[in-house]
Short mmCIF file of C-alpha atoms in Angstrom, two decimals:
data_model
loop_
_atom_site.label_atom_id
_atom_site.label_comp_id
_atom_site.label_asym_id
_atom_site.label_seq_id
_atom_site.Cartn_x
_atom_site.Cartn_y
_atom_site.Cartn_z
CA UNK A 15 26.24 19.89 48.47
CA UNK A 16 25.29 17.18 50.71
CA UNK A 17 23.77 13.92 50.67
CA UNK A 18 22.17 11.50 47.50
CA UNK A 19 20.01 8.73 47.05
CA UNK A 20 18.26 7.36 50.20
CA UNK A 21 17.42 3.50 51.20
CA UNK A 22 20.34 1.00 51.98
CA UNK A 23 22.43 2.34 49.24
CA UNK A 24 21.93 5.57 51.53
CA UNK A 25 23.47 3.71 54.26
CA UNK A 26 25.87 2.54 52.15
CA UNK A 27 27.47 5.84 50.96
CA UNK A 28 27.61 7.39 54.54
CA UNK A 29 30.12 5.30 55.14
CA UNK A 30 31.74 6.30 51.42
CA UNK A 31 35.11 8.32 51.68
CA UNK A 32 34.37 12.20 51.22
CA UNK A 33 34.15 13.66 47.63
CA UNK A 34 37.16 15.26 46.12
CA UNK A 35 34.22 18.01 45.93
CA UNK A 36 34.51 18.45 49.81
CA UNK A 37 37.42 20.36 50.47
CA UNK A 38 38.99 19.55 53.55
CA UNK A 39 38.52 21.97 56.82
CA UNK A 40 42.04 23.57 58.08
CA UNK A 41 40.96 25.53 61.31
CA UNK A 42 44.65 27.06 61.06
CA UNK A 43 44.66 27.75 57.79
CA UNK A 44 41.03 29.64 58.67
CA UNK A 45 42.24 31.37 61.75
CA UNK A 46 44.55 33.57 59.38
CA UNK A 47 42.26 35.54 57.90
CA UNK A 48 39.33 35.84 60.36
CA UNK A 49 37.55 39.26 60.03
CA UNK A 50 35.58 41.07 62.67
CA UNK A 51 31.78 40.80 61.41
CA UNK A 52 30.50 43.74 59.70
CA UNK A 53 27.20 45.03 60.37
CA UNK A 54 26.91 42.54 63.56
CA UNK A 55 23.34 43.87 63.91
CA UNK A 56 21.98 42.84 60.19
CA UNK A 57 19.25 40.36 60.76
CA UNK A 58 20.11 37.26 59.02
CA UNK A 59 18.55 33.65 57.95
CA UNK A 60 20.97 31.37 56.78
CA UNK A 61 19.05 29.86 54.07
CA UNK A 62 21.34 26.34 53.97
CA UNK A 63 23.65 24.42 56.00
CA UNK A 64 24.00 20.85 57.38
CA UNK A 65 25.10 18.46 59.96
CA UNK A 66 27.33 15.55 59.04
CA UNK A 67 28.36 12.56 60.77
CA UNK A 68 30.71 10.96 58.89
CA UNK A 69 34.37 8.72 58.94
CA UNK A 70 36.54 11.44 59.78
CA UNK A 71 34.34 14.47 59.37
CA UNK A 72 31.55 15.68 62.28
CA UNK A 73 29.61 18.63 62.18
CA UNK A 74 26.97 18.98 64.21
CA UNK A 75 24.59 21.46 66.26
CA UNK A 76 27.71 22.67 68.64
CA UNK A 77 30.14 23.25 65.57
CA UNK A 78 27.69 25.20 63.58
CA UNK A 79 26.60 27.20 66.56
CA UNK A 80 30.19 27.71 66.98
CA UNK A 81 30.22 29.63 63.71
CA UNK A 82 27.12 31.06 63.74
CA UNK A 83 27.70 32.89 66.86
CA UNK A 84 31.18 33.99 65.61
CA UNK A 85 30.02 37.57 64.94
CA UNK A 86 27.21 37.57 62.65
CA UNK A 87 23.44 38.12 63.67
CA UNK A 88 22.32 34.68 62.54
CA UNK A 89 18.44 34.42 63.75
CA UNK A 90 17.38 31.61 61.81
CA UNK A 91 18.44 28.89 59.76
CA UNK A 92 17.17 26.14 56.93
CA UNK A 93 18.07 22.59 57.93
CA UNK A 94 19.36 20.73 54.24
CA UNK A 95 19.42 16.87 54.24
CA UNK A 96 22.81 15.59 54.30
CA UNK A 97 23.10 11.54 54.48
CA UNK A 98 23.01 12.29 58.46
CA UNK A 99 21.54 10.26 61.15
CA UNK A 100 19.61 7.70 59.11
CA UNK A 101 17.56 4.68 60.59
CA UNK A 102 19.53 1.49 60.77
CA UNK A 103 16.27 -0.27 61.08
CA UNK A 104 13.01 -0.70 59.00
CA UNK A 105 12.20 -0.47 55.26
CA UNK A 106 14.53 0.73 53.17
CA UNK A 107 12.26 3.88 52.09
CA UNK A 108 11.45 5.14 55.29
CA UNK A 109 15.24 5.01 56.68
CA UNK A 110 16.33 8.52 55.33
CA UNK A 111 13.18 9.64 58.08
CA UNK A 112 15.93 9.24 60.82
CA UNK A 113 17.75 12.56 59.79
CA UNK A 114 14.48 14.68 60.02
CA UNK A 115 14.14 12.95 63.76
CA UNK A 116 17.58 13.30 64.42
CA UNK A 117 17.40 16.93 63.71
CA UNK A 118 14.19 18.01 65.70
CA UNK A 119 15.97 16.17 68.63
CA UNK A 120 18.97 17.96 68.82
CA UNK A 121 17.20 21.47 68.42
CA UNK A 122 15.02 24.04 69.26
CA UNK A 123 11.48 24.31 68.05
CA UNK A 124 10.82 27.86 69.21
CA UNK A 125 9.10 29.61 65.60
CA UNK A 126 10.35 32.25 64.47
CA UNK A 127 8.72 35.44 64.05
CA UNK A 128 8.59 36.85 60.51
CA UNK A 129 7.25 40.30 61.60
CA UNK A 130 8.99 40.92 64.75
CA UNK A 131 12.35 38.96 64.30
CA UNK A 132 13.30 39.07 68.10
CA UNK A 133 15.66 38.35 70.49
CA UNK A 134 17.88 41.61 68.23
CA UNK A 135 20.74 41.21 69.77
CA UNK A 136 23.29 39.63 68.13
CA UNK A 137 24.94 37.46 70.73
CA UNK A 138 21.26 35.61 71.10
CA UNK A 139 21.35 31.64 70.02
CA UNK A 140 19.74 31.35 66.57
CA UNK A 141 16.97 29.07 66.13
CA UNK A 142 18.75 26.12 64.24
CA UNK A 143 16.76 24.30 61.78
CA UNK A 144 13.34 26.18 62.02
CA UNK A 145 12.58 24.77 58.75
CA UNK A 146 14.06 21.33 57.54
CA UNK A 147 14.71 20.31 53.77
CA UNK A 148 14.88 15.78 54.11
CA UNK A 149 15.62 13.44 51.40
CA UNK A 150 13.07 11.26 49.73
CA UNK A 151 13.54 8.94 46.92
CA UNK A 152 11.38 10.60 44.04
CA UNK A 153 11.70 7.90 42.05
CA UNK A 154 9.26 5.86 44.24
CA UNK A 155 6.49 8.18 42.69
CA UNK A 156 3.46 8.35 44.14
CA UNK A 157 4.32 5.74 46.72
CA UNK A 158 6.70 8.15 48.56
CA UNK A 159 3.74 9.76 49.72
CA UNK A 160 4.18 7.53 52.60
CA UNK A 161 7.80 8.38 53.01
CA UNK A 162 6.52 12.55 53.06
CA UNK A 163 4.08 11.66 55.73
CA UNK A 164 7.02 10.06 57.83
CA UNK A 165 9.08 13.01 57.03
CA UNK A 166 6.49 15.32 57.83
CA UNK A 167 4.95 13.82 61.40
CA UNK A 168 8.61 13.48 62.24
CA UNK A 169 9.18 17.34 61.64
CA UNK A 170 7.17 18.28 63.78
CA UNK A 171 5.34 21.10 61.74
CA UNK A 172 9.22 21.92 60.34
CA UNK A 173 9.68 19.75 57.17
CA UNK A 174 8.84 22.42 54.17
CA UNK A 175 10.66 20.49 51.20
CA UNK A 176 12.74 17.51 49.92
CA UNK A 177 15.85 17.38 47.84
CA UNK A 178 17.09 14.42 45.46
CA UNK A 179 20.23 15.23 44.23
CA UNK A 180 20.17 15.04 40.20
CA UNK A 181 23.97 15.83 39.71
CA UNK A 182 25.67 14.22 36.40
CA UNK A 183 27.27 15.26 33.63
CA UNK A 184 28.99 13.28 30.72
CA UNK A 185 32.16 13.97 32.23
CA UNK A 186 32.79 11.28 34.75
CA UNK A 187 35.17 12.96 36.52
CA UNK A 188 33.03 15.48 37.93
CA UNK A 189 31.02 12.68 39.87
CA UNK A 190 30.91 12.63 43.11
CA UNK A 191 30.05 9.06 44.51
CA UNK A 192 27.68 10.16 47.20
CA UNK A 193 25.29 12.38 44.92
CA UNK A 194 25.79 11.06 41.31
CA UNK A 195 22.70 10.93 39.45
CA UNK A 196 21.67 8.99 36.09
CA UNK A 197 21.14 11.36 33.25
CA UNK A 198 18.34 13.03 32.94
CA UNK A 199 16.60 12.36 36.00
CA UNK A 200 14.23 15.08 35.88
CA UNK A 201 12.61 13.94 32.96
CA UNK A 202 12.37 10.59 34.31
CA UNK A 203 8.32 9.81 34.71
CA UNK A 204 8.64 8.04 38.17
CA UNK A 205 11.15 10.86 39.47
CA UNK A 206 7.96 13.80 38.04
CA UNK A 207 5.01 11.37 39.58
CA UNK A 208 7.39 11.71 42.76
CA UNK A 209 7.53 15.76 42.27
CA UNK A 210 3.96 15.63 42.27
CA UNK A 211 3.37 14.35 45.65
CA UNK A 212 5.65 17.18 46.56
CA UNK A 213 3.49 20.27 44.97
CA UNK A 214 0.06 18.02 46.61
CA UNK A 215 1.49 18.48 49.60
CA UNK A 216 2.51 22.34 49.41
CA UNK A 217 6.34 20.69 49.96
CA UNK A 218 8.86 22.60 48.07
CA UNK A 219 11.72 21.47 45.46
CA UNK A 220 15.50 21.66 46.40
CA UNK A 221 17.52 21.32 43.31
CA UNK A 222 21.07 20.35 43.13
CA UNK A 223 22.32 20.10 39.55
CA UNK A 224 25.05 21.02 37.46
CA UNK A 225 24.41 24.02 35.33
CA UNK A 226 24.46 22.22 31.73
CA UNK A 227 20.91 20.53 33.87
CA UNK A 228 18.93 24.06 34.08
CA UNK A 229 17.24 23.71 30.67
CA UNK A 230 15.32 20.37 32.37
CA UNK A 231 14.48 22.09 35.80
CA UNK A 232 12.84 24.89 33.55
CA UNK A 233 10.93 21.89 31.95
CA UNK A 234 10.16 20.58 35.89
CA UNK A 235 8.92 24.75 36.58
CA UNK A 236 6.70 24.93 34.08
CA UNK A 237 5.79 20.89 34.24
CA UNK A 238 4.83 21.82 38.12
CA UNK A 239 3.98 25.74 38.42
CA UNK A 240 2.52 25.56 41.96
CA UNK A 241 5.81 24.10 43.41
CA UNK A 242 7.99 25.97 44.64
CA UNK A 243 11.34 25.43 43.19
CA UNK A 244 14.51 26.49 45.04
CA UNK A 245 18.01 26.15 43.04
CA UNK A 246 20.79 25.77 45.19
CA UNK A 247 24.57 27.25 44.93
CA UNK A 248 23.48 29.96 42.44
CA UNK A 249 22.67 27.45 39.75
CA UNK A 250 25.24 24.56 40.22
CA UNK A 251 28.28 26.85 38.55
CA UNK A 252 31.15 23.92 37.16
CA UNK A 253 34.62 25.52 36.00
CA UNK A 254 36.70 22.56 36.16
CA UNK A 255 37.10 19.08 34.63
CA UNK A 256 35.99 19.59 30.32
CA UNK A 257 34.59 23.61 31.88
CA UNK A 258 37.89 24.32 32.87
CA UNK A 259 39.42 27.20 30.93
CA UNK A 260 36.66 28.11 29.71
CA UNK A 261 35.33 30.51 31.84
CA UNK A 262 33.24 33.75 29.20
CA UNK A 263 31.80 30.29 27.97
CA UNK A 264 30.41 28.97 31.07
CA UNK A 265 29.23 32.37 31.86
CA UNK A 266 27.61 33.08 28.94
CA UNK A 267 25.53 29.59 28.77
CA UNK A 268 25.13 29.72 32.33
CA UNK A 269 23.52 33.11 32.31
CA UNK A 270 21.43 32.36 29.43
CA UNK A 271 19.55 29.12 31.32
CA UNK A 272 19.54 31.49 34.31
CA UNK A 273 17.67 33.86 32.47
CA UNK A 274 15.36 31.29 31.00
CA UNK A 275 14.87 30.06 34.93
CA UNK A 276 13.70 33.16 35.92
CA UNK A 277 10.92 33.28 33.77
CA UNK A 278 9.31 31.10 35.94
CA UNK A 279 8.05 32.52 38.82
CA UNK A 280 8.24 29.61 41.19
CA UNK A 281 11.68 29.31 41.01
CA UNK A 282 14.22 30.95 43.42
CA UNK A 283 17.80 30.86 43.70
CA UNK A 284 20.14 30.30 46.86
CA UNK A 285 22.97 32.55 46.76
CA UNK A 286 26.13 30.77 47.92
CA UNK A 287 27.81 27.42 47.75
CA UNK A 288 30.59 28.69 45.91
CA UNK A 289 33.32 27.33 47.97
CA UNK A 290 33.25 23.46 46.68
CA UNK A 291 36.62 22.32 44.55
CA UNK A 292 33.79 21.99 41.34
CA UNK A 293 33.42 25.63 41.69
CA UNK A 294 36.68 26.34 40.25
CA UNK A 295 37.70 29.49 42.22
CA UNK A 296 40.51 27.66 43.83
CA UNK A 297 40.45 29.82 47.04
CA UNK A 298 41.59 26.58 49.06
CA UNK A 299 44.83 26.85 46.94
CA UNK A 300 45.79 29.96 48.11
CA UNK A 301 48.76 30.44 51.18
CA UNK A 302 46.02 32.38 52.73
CA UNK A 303 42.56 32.41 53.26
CA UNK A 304 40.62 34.58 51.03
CA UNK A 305 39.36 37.73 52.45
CA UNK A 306 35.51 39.05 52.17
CA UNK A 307 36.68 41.58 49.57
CA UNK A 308 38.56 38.73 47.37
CA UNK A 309 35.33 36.59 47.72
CA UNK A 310 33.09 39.38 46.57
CA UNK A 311 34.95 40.56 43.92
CA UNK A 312 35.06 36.98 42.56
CA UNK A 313 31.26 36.44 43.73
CA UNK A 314 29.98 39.69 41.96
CA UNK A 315 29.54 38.60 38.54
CA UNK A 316 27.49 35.24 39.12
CA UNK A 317 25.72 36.40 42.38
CA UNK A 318 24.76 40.24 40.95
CA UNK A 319 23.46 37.92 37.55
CA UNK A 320 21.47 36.02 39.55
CA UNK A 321 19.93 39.00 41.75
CA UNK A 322 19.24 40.91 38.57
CA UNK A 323 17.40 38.35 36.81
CA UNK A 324 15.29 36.97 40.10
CA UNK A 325 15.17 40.17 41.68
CA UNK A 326 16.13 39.88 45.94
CA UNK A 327 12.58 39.01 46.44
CA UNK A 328 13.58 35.72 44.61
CA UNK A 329 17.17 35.13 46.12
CA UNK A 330 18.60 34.50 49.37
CA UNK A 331 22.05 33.85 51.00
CA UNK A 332 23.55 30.65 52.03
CA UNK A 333 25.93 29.61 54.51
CA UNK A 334 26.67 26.40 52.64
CA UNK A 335 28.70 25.01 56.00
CA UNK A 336 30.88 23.28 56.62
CA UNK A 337 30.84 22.31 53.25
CA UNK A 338 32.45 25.60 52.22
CA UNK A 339 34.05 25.76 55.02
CA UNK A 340 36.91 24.09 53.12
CA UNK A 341 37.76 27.60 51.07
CA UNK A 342 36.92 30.70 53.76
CA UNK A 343 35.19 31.04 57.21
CA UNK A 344 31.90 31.50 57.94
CA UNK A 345 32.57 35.26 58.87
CA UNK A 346 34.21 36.09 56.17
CA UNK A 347 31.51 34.52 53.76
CA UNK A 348 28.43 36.65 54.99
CA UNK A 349 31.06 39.54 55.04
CA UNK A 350 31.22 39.11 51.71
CA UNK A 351 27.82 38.74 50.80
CA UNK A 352 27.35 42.55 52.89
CA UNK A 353 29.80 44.00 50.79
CA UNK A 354 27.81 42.77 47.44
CA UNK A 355 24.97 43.64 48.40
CA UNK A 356 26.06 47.30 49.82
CA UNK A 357 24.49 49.51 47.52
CA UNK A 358 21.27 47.69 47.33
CA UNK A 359 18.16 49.38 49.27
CA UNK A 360 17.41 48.25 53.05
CA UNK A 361 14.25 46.64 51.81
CA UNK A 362 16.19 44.53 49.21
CA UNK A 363 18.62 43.65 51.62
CA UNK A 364 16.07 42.40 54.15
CA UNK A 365 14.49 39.80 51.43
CA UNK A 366 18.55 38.40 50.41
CA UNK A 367 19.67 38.40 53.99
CA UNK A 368 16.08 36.95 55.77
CA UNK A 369 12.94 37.64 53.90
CA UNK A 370 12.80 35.17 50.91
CA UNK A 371 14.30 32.37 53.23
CA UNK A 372 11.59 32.93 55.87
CA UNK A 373 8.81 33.49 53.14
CA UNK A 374 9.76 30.46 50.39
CA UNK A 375 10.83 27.99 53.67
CA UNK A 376 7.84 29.45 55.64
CA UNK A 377 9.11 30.34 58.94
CA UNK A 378 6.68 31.18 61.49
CA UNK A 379 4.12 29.10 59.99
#
């Protein structure tokens, strides 16, 4: 759930205080309830996390590898823009460019083999950021084509998408000041002349929204079939502020613009995120952390919804860190995707856990 609007108002807002959304990391609290990994050996592409650099919160390429070697067979992951690392310098446009080169910098460009996913054993570095997701101002339209080519030579053959936060909702006090959006955004005509240059440039979608928003990304899907259209944090799932106690409601008009969603066939749903304050599972609250079998059984309903209506070959896990890092650690999070996903087939497993990230992001290209 990282980053917003680029330019100097980008620069602006990495200096903002964190979100009430962002939970705050309690490595004690964490080290509570750490569980041994299970299944070390299970292949896995984390399919979105981020490195921040902000007042009082760093995470960067040492702290992720910190958890991603904490048990789990992470081989791979998807870079997502997060306000990180922009230029300081230069037009306005081009300035969000800096976090693509900031990223390439700081890691390894080794591709990764979709076929033969190699080195197997588990304690072997992942390849961080073999596929990068950078912010672009849609709303330039057409003339972000030169921010994409920026983004693109500065990737290194990596960039595969963009994301422009579209967040809002008419209750203000679900905001958050570095991603608010105006309303309807997706139906704005620069913002779609922007998507274009995306799907002209085989660059996929990353869509953060709330989940009362679906009914216009279906609009963008069919608007835009050849682009690929990822939703993030299993459909932007809000049980607090005017959703709060109202939970068979949001379910029910949540599934049914999931449902709608999948209809499309270039959309595809990230499976995670769910550890945000917006979520309103409250596992931060607890004396505690929440263990992988707490997680799952509150994950089930909305994850199992979303693999049954996308099918795995349309889903994939998510690390979400360190944003979610605020509600459970990262081992107990992908032990509690394994235990959701336990009586699915080894096939279907493969596409949640590695093969729809490495397909839709296009690792090994």
């Amino acid at each position: 759930m990282a980053a917003g609007h680029g330019g100097a108002a980008g620069r602006r807002r990495r200096a903002a205080p964190m979100s009430t959304n962002y939970l705050p990391v309690r490595a004690d609290w964490l080290a509570q309830g750490v569980e041994a990994a299970l299944e070390p050996q299970l292949p896995i592409v984390d399919a979105h996390h981020h490195f921040y650099d902000r007042p009082g919160w760093s995470y960067l390429k040492d702290d992720y590898l910190a958890d991603a070697m904490s048990g789990h067979h992470i081989r791979a992951s998807v870079y997502m823009q997060a306000l990180t690392r922009y230029r300081t310098d230069g037009p306005d446009a081009l300035r969000p460019v800096g976090e693509t080169e900031f990223v390439v910098a700081i890691t390894p460009a080794d591709p990764v083999d979709p076929v033969d996913p190699a080195p197997s054993a588990q304690s072997a570095e992942p390849q961080i950021a073999q596929a990068i997701v950078g912010y672009a101002d849609l709303r330039l339209g057409s003339e972000v084509a030169g921010v994409l080519e920026a983004h693109q030579i500065a990737g290194q053959g990596r960039l595969r998408g963009v994301r422009h936060l579209v967040t809002w909702d008419a209750d203000a006090s679900l905001a958050n000041p570095l991603t608010a959006a105006p309303p309807h955004l997706l139906r704005d005509a620069s913002y779609r002349a922007g998507l274009a240059q995306l799907a002209q440039r085989q660059l996929s979608y990353d869509a953060w929204l709330f989940w009362p928003q679906l009914a216009e990304l279906a609009e963008v899907a069919d608007a835009f079939p050849e682009l690929p259209i990822i939703v993030n944090h299993c459909g932007g799932i809000v049980r607090i502020g005017a959703y709060a106690d109202r939970g068979p409601e949001v379910f029910h008009h949540w599934r049914q613009a999931m449902q709608a969603l999948a209809r499309r066939p270039n959309v595809h749903v990230k499976l995670g995120g769910l550890g945000m304050r917006i979520n309103g599972f409250g596992f931060h609250e607890g004396a505690l952390p929440p263990s992988s079998q707490q997680l799952a059984e509150h994950w089930a309903p909305w994850m199992r919804a979303c693999i049954d209506l996308f099918g795995p070959e349309r889903c994939m896990f998510e690390s979400n860190f360190p944003v979610d890092k605020g509600s459970y650690s990262f081992v107990n999070g992908w032990n509690a995707f394994k235990r959701l996903s336990q009586d699915f087939s080894p096939a279907e497993r493969q596409q949640l856990f590695e093969g729809t990230a490495s397909r839709v992001y296009g690792l090994g290209r």
